[in-house]
Short mmCIF file of C-alpha atoms in Angstrom, two decimals:
data_model
loop_
_atom_site.label_atom_id
_atom_site.label_comp_id
_atom_site.label_asym_id
_atom_site.label_seq_id
_atom_site.Cartn_x
_atom_site.Cartn_y
_atom_site.Cartn_z
CA UNK A 1347 0.00 0.00 0.00
CA UNK A 1348 1.22 3.46 -0.91
CA UNK A 1349 0.16 5.59 2.04
CA UNK A 1350 0.60 9.24 3.01
CA UNK A 1351 -0.05 10.88 6.36
CA UNK A 1352 -1.33 14.44 6.04
CA UNK A 1353 -0.19 16.51 9.05
CA UNK A 1354 -0.11 20.17 10.08
CA UNK A 1355 3.65 20.59 9.75
CA UNK A 1356 6.25 17.85 9.53
CA UNK A 1357 8.75 19.97 11.49
CA UNK A 1358 6.56 20.05 14.62
CA UNK A 1359 5.61 16.36 14.68
CA UNK A 1360 6.62 14.65 17.93
CA UNK A 1361 7.91 11.08 18.42
CA UNK A 1362 5.17 10.22 20.92
CA UNK A 1363 2.34 11.41 18.68
CA UNK A 1364 -0.12 8.80 17.48
CA UNK A 1365 0.78 9.67 13.89
CA UNK A 1366 4.42 8.69 14.44
CA UNK A 1367 3.34 5.33 15.86
CA UNK A 1368 0.94 4.69 12.98
CA UNK A 1369 3.52 5.67 10.36
CA UNK A 1370 6.19 3.46 11.94
CA UNK A 1371 3.77 0.52 12.09
CA UNK A 1372 2.97 1.01 8.40
CA UNK A 1373 6.67 1.17 7.49
CA UNK A 1374 7.40 -1.96 9.54
CA UNK A 1375 4.59 -3.63 7.60
CA UNK A 1376 6.52 -2.97 4.36
CA UNK A 1377 4.13 -0.30 3.10
CA UNK A 1378 5.41 2.74 1.19
CA UNK A 1379 4.90 5.60 3.65
CA UNK A 1380 5.06 9.38 3.17
CA UNK A 1381 4.52 12.50 5.26
CA UNK A 1382 2.83 15.56 3.71
CA UNK A 1383 2.34 18.89 5.51
CA UNK A 1384 -0.58 21.26 5.00
CA UNK A 1385 1.72 23.69 3.17
CA UNK A 1386 3.40 21.10 0.94
CA UNK A 1387 0.73 20.47 -1.74
CA UNK A 1388 0.58 21.76 -5.30
CA UNK A 1389 -2.11 21.56 -7.98
CA UNK A 1390 -0.31 21.92 -11.29
CA UNK A 1391 -1.26 22.46 -14.93
CA UNK A 1392 -1.45 18.70 -15.47
CA UNK A 1393 -4.41 18.72 -13.03
CA UNK A 1394 -2.54 16.50 -10.62
CA UNK A 1395 -2.18 16.98 -6.90
CA UNK A 1396 1.51 16.95 -6.07
CA UNK A 1397 3.37 17.24 -2.79
CA UNK A 1398 6.83 18.04 -1.50
CA UNK A 1399 6.73 14.93 0.64
CA UNK A 1400 9.17 13.11 2.90
CA UNK A 1401 9.58 9.35 2.78
CA UNK A 1402 9.18 7.46 6.05
CA UNK A 1403 11.40 4.40 6.11
CA UNK A 1404 12.24 2.24 9.09
CA UNK A 1405 15.55 0.53 9.78
CA UNK A 1406 16.43 -2.17 12.28
CA UNK A 1407 16.70 -0.83 15.80
CA UNK A 1408 14.69 2.31 15.10
CA UNK A 1409 12.99 3.99 18.02
CA UNK A 1410 10.16 6.44 17.50
CA UNK A 1411 12.70 9.23 17.99
CA UNK A 1412 15.20 7.99 15.39
CA UNK A 1413 12.44 7.07 12.95
CA UNK A 1414 10.91 10.56 13.02
CA UNK A 1415 14.26 12.39 13.13
CA UNK A 1416 15.35 10.71 9.91
CA UNK A 1417 12.09 11.73 8.21
CA UNK A 1418 12.64 15.36 9.18
CA UNK A 1419 16.26 15.27 7.98
CA UNK A 1420 15.38 13.97 4.52
CA UNK A 1421 15.09 16.29 1.56
CA UNK A 1422 11.52 16.52 0.25
CA UNK A 1423 10.68 14.52 -2.87
CA UNK A 1424 8.02 15.05 -5.52
CA UNK A 1425 5.03 12.83 -4.75
CA UNK A 1426 2.09 12.48 -7.13
CA UNK A 1427 -0.71 12.20 -4.59
CA UNK A 1428 -3.13 10.87 -7.22
CA UNK A 1429 -1.01 7.69 -7.21
CA UNK A 1430 -1.64 7.01 -3.51
CA UNK A 1431 -3.64 4.02 -2.38
CA UNK A 1432 -4.60 5.77 0.85
CA UNK A 1433 -4.36 9.14 2.56
CA UNK A 1434 -4.62 9.26 6.36
CA UNK A 1435 -5.75 12.74 7.47
CA UNK A 1436 -3.90 13.47 10.72
CA UNK A 1437 -3.95 17.27 10.78
CA UNK A 1438 -5.75 19.10 13.59
CA UNK A 1439 -7.79 22.14 12.59
CA UNK A 1440 -8.03 23.43 16.15
CA UNK A 1441 -4.27 23.90 16.48
CA UNK A 1442 -4.24 26.11 13.38
CA UNK A 1443 -7.08 28.47 14.34
CA UNK A 1444 -4.89 31.15 15.88
CA UNK A 1445 -1.69 31.36 13.84
CA UNK A 1446 -2.42 29.59 10.53
CA UNK A 1447 -6.19 29.69 9.92
CA UNK A 1448 -5.60 29.02 6.22
CA UNK A 1449 -4.12 25.59 6.99
CA UNK A 1450 -6.93 24.11 9.07
CA UNK A 1451 -9.44 23.09 6.38
CA UNK A 1452 -6.90 21.94 3.77
CA UNK A 1453 -6.90 18.31 4.87
CA UNK A 1454 -10.60 17.95 4.09
CA UNK A 1455 -10.27 20.02 0.89
CA UNK A 1456 -7.39 18.01 -0.57
CA UNK A 1457 -8.91 14.83 0.85
CA UNK A 1458 -12.16 15.37 -1.04
CA UNK A 1459 -10.24 15.99 -4.26
CA UNK A 1460 -8.22 12.80 -3.86
CA UNK A 1461 -11.24 10.73 -2.84
CA UNK A 1462 -12.91 11.80 -6.09
CA UNK A 1463 -9.84 10.47 -7.92
CA UNK A 1464 -10.09 7.04 -6.34
CA UNK A 1465 -7.76 7.42 -3.36
CA UNK A 1466 -9.02 5.91 -0.08
CA UNK A 1467 -9.13 8.81 2.38
CA UNK A 1468 -9.66 8.40 6.12
CA UNK A 1469 -11.37 9.77 7.95
CA UNK A 1470 -13.95 10.56 5.25
CA UNK A 1471 -13.21 14.19 4.37
CA UNK A 1472 -16.85 15.13 3.71
CA UNK A 1473 -17.98 13.94 7.13
CA UNK A 1474 -14.81 15.25 8.73
CA UNK A 1475 -15.74 18.79 7.70
CA UNK A 1476 -18.73 18.38 10.06
CA UNK A 1477 -17.14 16.16 12.66
CA UNK A 1478 -14.38 18.64 13.52
CA UNK A 1479 -17.17 20.66 15.10
CA UNK A 1480 -18.71 19.59 18.42
CA UNK A 1481 -22.03 20.14 16.67
CA UNK A 1482 -21.59 16.71 15.04
CA UNK A 1483 -22.40 15.05 18.37
CA UNK A 1484 -25.92 16.49 18.10
CA UNK A 1485 -26.60 14.12 15.19
CA UNK A 1486 -26.65 11.17 17.62
CA UNK A 1487 -29.53 10.03 19.86
CA UNK A 1488 -30.24 12.06 23.01
CA UNK A 1489 -29.71 8.89 25.06
CA UNK A 1490 -25.92 9.06 24.60
CA UNK A 1491 -25.29 12.81 24.93
CA UNK A 1492 -26.08 15.62 27.37
CA UNK A 1493 -28.64 18.34 26.66
CA UNK A 1494 -26.91 21.16 24.86
CA UNK A 1495 -27.23 24.49 23.07
CA UNK A 1496 -25.10 25.88 20.23
CA UNK A 1497 -25.31 29.65 19.82
CA UNK A 1498 -23.57 33.02 19.69
CA UNK A 1499 -26.31 34.64 21.77
CA UNK A 1500 -25.16 35.34 25.33
CA UNK A 1501 -28.76 35.66 26.51
CA UNK A 1502 -29.60 32.21 25.14
CA UNK A 1503 -26.69 30.72 27.10
CA UNK A 1504 -27.94 32.36 30.29
CA UNK A 1505 -31.44 31.00 29.71
CA UNK A 1506 -30.09 27.52 29.00
CA UNK A 1507 -28.06 27.49 32.24
CA UNK A 1508 -31.07 28.79 34.18
CA UNK A 1509 -33.10 25.88 32.81
CA UNK A 1510 -30.66 22.95 33.14
CA UNK A 1511 -28.45 24.16 36.00
CA UNK A 1512 -24.74 23.40 36.21
CA UNK A 1513 -23.24 23.45 32.71
CA UNK A 1514 -20.05 23.37 30.70
CA UNK A 1515 -19.48 26.20 28.20
CA UNK A 1516 -16.84 25.83 25.48
CA UNK A 1517 -16.19 26.59 21.78
CA UNK A 1518 -17.65 24.23 19.19
CA UNK A 1519 -14.22 24.22 17.54
CA UNK A 1520 -11.14 23.59 19.61
CA UNK A 1521 -9.41 21.12 21.82
CA UNK A 1522 -6.83 20.47 24.52
CA UNK A 1523 -9.04 22.17 27.11
CA UNK A 1524 -8.84 25.68 25.65
CA UNK A 1525 -11.62 27.98 26.93
CA UNK A 1526 -13.58 25.22 28.68
CA UNK A 1527 -15.54 26.52 31.68
CA UNK A 1528 -17.78 24.91 34.29
CA UNK A 1529 -20.63 27.24 35.31
CA UNK A 1530 -22.56 26.49 38.51
CA UNK A 1531 -25.69 28.47 37.61
CA UNK A 1532 -26.94 31.57 35.77
CA UNK A 1533 -25.76 33.74 38.68
CA UNK A 1534 -22.09 32.91 38.09
CA UNK A 1535 -20.19 36.14 38.79
CA UNK A 1536 -17.89 35.82 35.78
CA UNK A 1537 -20.44 34.43 33.33
CA UNK A 1538 -20.26 37.44 31.02
CA UNK A 1539 -16.46 37.19 30.81
CA UNK A 1540 -16.67 33.42 30.28
CA UNK A 1541 -19.07 33.80 27.39
CA UNK A 1542 -16.96 36.57 25.88
CA UNK A 1543 -13.84 34.37 26.05
CA UNK A 1544 -15.59 31.45 24.38
CA UNK A 1545 -17.07 33.67 21.67
CA UNK A 1546 -13.52 34.67 20.70
CA UNK A 1547 -13.30 31.22 19.09
CA UNK A 1548 -16.66 31.48 17.31
CA UNK A 1549 -19.82 29.62 18.26
CA UNK A 1550 -20.24 28.33 21.81
CA UNK A 1551 -21.75 25.08 22.98
CA UNK A 1552 -23.31 24.91 26.42
CA UNK A 1553 -23.72 21.37 27.71
CA UNK A 1554 -25.59 20.11 30.73
CA UNK A 1555 -23.00 19.11 33.35
CA UNK A 1556 -22.67 15.34 33.61
CA UNK A 1557 -21.92 13.91 37.03
CA UNK A 1558 -18.86 11.72 37.32
CA UNK A 1559 -16.37 14.17 35.88
CA UNK A 1560 -14.45 14.28 39.14
CA UNK A 1561 -13.35 10.72 38.31
CA UNK A 1562 -12.15 11.85 34.88
CA UNK A 1563 -13.37 10.94 31.44
CA UNK A 1564 -13.00 7.81 29.37
CA UNK A 1565 -11.30 7.91 25.96
CA UNK A 1566 -12.53 4.98 23.88
CA UNK A 1567 -11.12 4.28 20.41
CA UNK A 1568 -13.34 2.87 17.67
CA UNK A 1569 -12.28 1.35 14.36
CA UNK A 1570 -15.02 1.27 11.72
CA UNK A 1571 -17.57 1.87 14.48
CA UNK A 1572 -16.41 -1.03 16.65
CA UNK A 1573 -14.38 -1.35 19.83
CA UNK A 1574 -10.72 -2.17 19.24
CA UNK A 1575 -9.71 -5.26 21.18
CA UNK A 1576 -6.17 -6.67 21.02
CA UNK A 1577 -5.09 -9.66 23.12
CA UNK A 1578 -8.04 -9.20 25.46
CA UNK A 1579 -7.40 -5.50 26.06
CA UNK A 1580 -9.71 -2.78 24.77
CA UNK A 1581 -8.27 0.42 23.30
CA UNK A 1582 -9.62 2.65 26.06
CA UNK A 1583 -8.36 4.45 29.12
CA UNK A 1584 -9.48 6.90 31.77
CA UNK A 1585 -8.07 10.44 32.05
CA UNK A 1586 -8.16 11.76 35.59
CA UNK A 1587 -7.96 15.56 36.10
CA UNK A 1588 -5.13 17.13 38.04
CA UNK A 1589 -6.29 18.61 41.35
CA UNK A 1590 -9.41 20.76 41.02
CA UNK A 1591 -9.05 21.34 37.29
CA UNK A 1592 -12.20 19.86 35.66
CA UNK A 1593 -10.35 19.27 32.40
CA UNK A 1594 -8.87 15.78 32.18
CA UNK A 1595 -6.90 16.43 28.97
CA UNK A 1596 -3.40 14.99 29.10
CA UNK A 1597 -2.16 18.39 27.85
CA UNK A 1598 -3.65 19.92 31.03
CA UNK A 1599 -1.96 17.50 33.41
CA UNK A 1600 -4.53 14.73 33.35
CA UNK A 1601 -3.30 11.30 34.45
CA UNK A 1602 -3.99 8.02 32.65
CA UNK A 1603 -5.58 5.00 34.29
CA UNK A 1604 -6.82 1.68 32.91
CA UNK A 1605 -10.50 1.55 31.97
CA UNK A 1606 -12.71 -1.49 32.25
CA UNK A 1607 -15.28 -1.50 29.45
CA UNK A 1608 -18.70 -2.19 30.98
CA UNK A 1609 -22.25 -2.62 29.76
CA UNK A 1610 -22.88 1.14 29.45
CA UNK A 1611 -19.77 1.75 27.35
CA UNK A 1612 -20.72 -1.14 25.07
CA UNK A 1613 -24.26 0.23 24.77
CA UNK A 1614 -22.88 3.63 23.74
CA UNK A 1615 -20.69 2.01 21.09
CA UNK A 1616 -23.60 -0.08 19.81
CA UNK A 1617 -25.70 3.10 19.55
CA UNK A 1618 -23.08 5.28 17.86
CA UNK A 1619 -21.01 2.76 15.94
CA UNK A 1620 -23.23 2.13 12.92
CA UNK A 1621 -23.57 5.84 12.12
CA UNK A 1622 -19.83 6.48 12.64
CA UNK A 1623 -19.03 3.65 10.23
CA UNK A 1624 -21.68 4.75 7.70
CA UNK A 1625 -20.30 8.29 7.83
CA UNK A 1626 -16.84 6.99 6.96
CA UNK A 1627 -15.24 7.83 10.29
CA UNK A 1628 -12.66 5.04 10.16
CA UNK A 1629 -10.74 5.80 13.37
CA UNK A 1630 -12.18 7.98 16.14
CA UNK A 1631 -11.97 8.52 19.86
CA UNK A 1632 -15.06 9.23 21.92
CA UNK A 1633 -14.88 10.91 25.33
CA UNK A 1634 -17.36 9.60 27.89
CA UNK A 1635 -18.21 10.98 31.32
CA UNK A 1636 -20.67 9.04 33.44
CA UNK A 1637 -23.15 7.63 30.95
CA UNK A 1638 -22.86 10.36 28.29
CA UNK A 1639 -20.54 11.14 25.38
CA UNK A 1640 -19.18 14.67 25.61
CA UNK A 1641 -17.04 14.77 22.48
CA UNK A 1642 -16.22 12.86 19.31
CA UNK A 1643 -12.57 13.17 18.29
CA UNK A 1644 -12.44 12.53 14.56
CA UNK A 1645 -9.58 14.71 13.32
CA UNK A 1646 -6.28 13.18 14.44
CA UNK A 1647 -7.49 11.46 17.62
CA UNK A 1648 -4.58 11.00 20.01
CA UNK A 1649 -3.75 8.90 23.04
CA UNK A 1650 -2.58 5.71 21.32
CA UNK A 1651 0.59 5.83 23.41
CA UNK A 1652 -1.53 5.52 26.55
CA UNK A 1653 -2.82 2.13 25.39
CA UNK A 1654 0.74 0.90 24.96
CA UNK A 1655 1.88 2.25 28.32
CA UNK A 1656 -1.11 0.93 30.26
CA UNK A 1657 -1.63 -2.46 28.64
CA UNK A 1658 1.65 -3.11 26.77
CA UNK A 1659 -0.48 -3.45 23.65
CA UNK A 1660 0.17 -1.89 20.24
CA UNK A 1661 -3.04 -1.22 18.31
CA UNK A 1662 -1.33 0.46 15.35
CA UNK A 1663 -0.73 -2.67 13.22
CA UNK A 1664 -4.44 -3.51 13.44
CA UNK A 1665 -5.38 0.01 12.30
CA UNK A 1666 -2.96 -0.11 9.38
CA UNK A 1667 -4.16 -3.58 8.33
CA UNK A 1668 -7.78 -2.40 8.41
CA UNK A 1669 -6.79 0.56 6.22
CA UNK A 1670 -4.98 -1.77 3.79
CA UNK A 1671 -8.10 -3.93 3.51
CA UNK A 1672 -10.24 -0.85 2.88
CA UNK A 1673 -7.88 0.49 0.21
CA UNK A 1674 -7.59 -2.88 -1.55
CA UNK A 1675 -11.37 -3.24 -1.75
#
C-alpha cells in the first residue's frame, strides 16, 4: 500500500504522537509511507495533486525518535498524490485556528479531491468537515449525549443554564481544554467574561454538566464503528484531572488510568457505531463521562501511546491492516 499521512507541519511532529506510531507501524509492515504537511501540496497544470513529501522508512533498531528524526532530515521529494492508495488525514484544525487559519481546512479540501480520484481517504473528508465541530455530536440520539445548546447569543446561554443548572461552556471548535468553563448556575459572577472568552473562538456550545467528571473521562477508540480489542485489552483508558481542574486532557496535566469496558460503554458504542461507520469515520476517539458522550474526536485522535503504556499493547498494526483492507477493496 502506498500511504501518506497528512499533518499540520512535519517539522513540529513529535515522536510520541499517534501519527508517528501509525507511520512506523505502516513502514514496519513494508508499506510505502510518506509525510505531507498542509503547506506542501501543489495543484499543477497537469491537473494532478503533487506534494513536497518526505519518505518514512524504518531501519532495524529504530525507536520512534530515530524514525521521526530521519524523516525530518530527509530532503523533500516530488510525490504524485493521485497515485496514492490511501491518505490518512492526521492534521488538527483546532491547532491552526490562531496562527495559521488558512491551513486548518486543507486536509478535508485536498482529501475530497483525492477521494474523487479514487484514493481511499480516512477519515472521510466530507464527514470530517462536520465532525471537527462539536455540533456533530448532536446528530446522535439524546440517550448518549447531554442536553446542549449551540449559539452566539449570550442571553440564550444564560437561559439555558437557568433551565438545566450546572453546565459546561466551550467553543464548538477547539481542543486540549482551551476555553472550557464549568458554570454552577446563571448567577455565576464571571459568566459574562466566560461567554466573551468562548465567543472569541466562534460559536459556543453549552452542555448540561454530567456527574462523574471528578473521576475523569474515558477515551474509547473505535475502528469502523467497533471497539478495538487486542489480546483481550480494549483500546480505552481513563483520564483523571489534576487537582481541582475539571479538564482531564493529558495536555492539562490529566493522568492516565486503565479503563474497564462495561455494559454502558458497550451500549454507547452499539448506539453510535453504525452511524460512525456509515459516515466513513474510520478511526475515532469518543470521550465519555458518566453515561454520556461529551465529544467525538475525529480529526487526528490522540492517546494511542496511553494504550501501549497501560496495557503493553500496540493497536497500530491492526489500524494499518484495516486501512490496507479498505484500500484494496
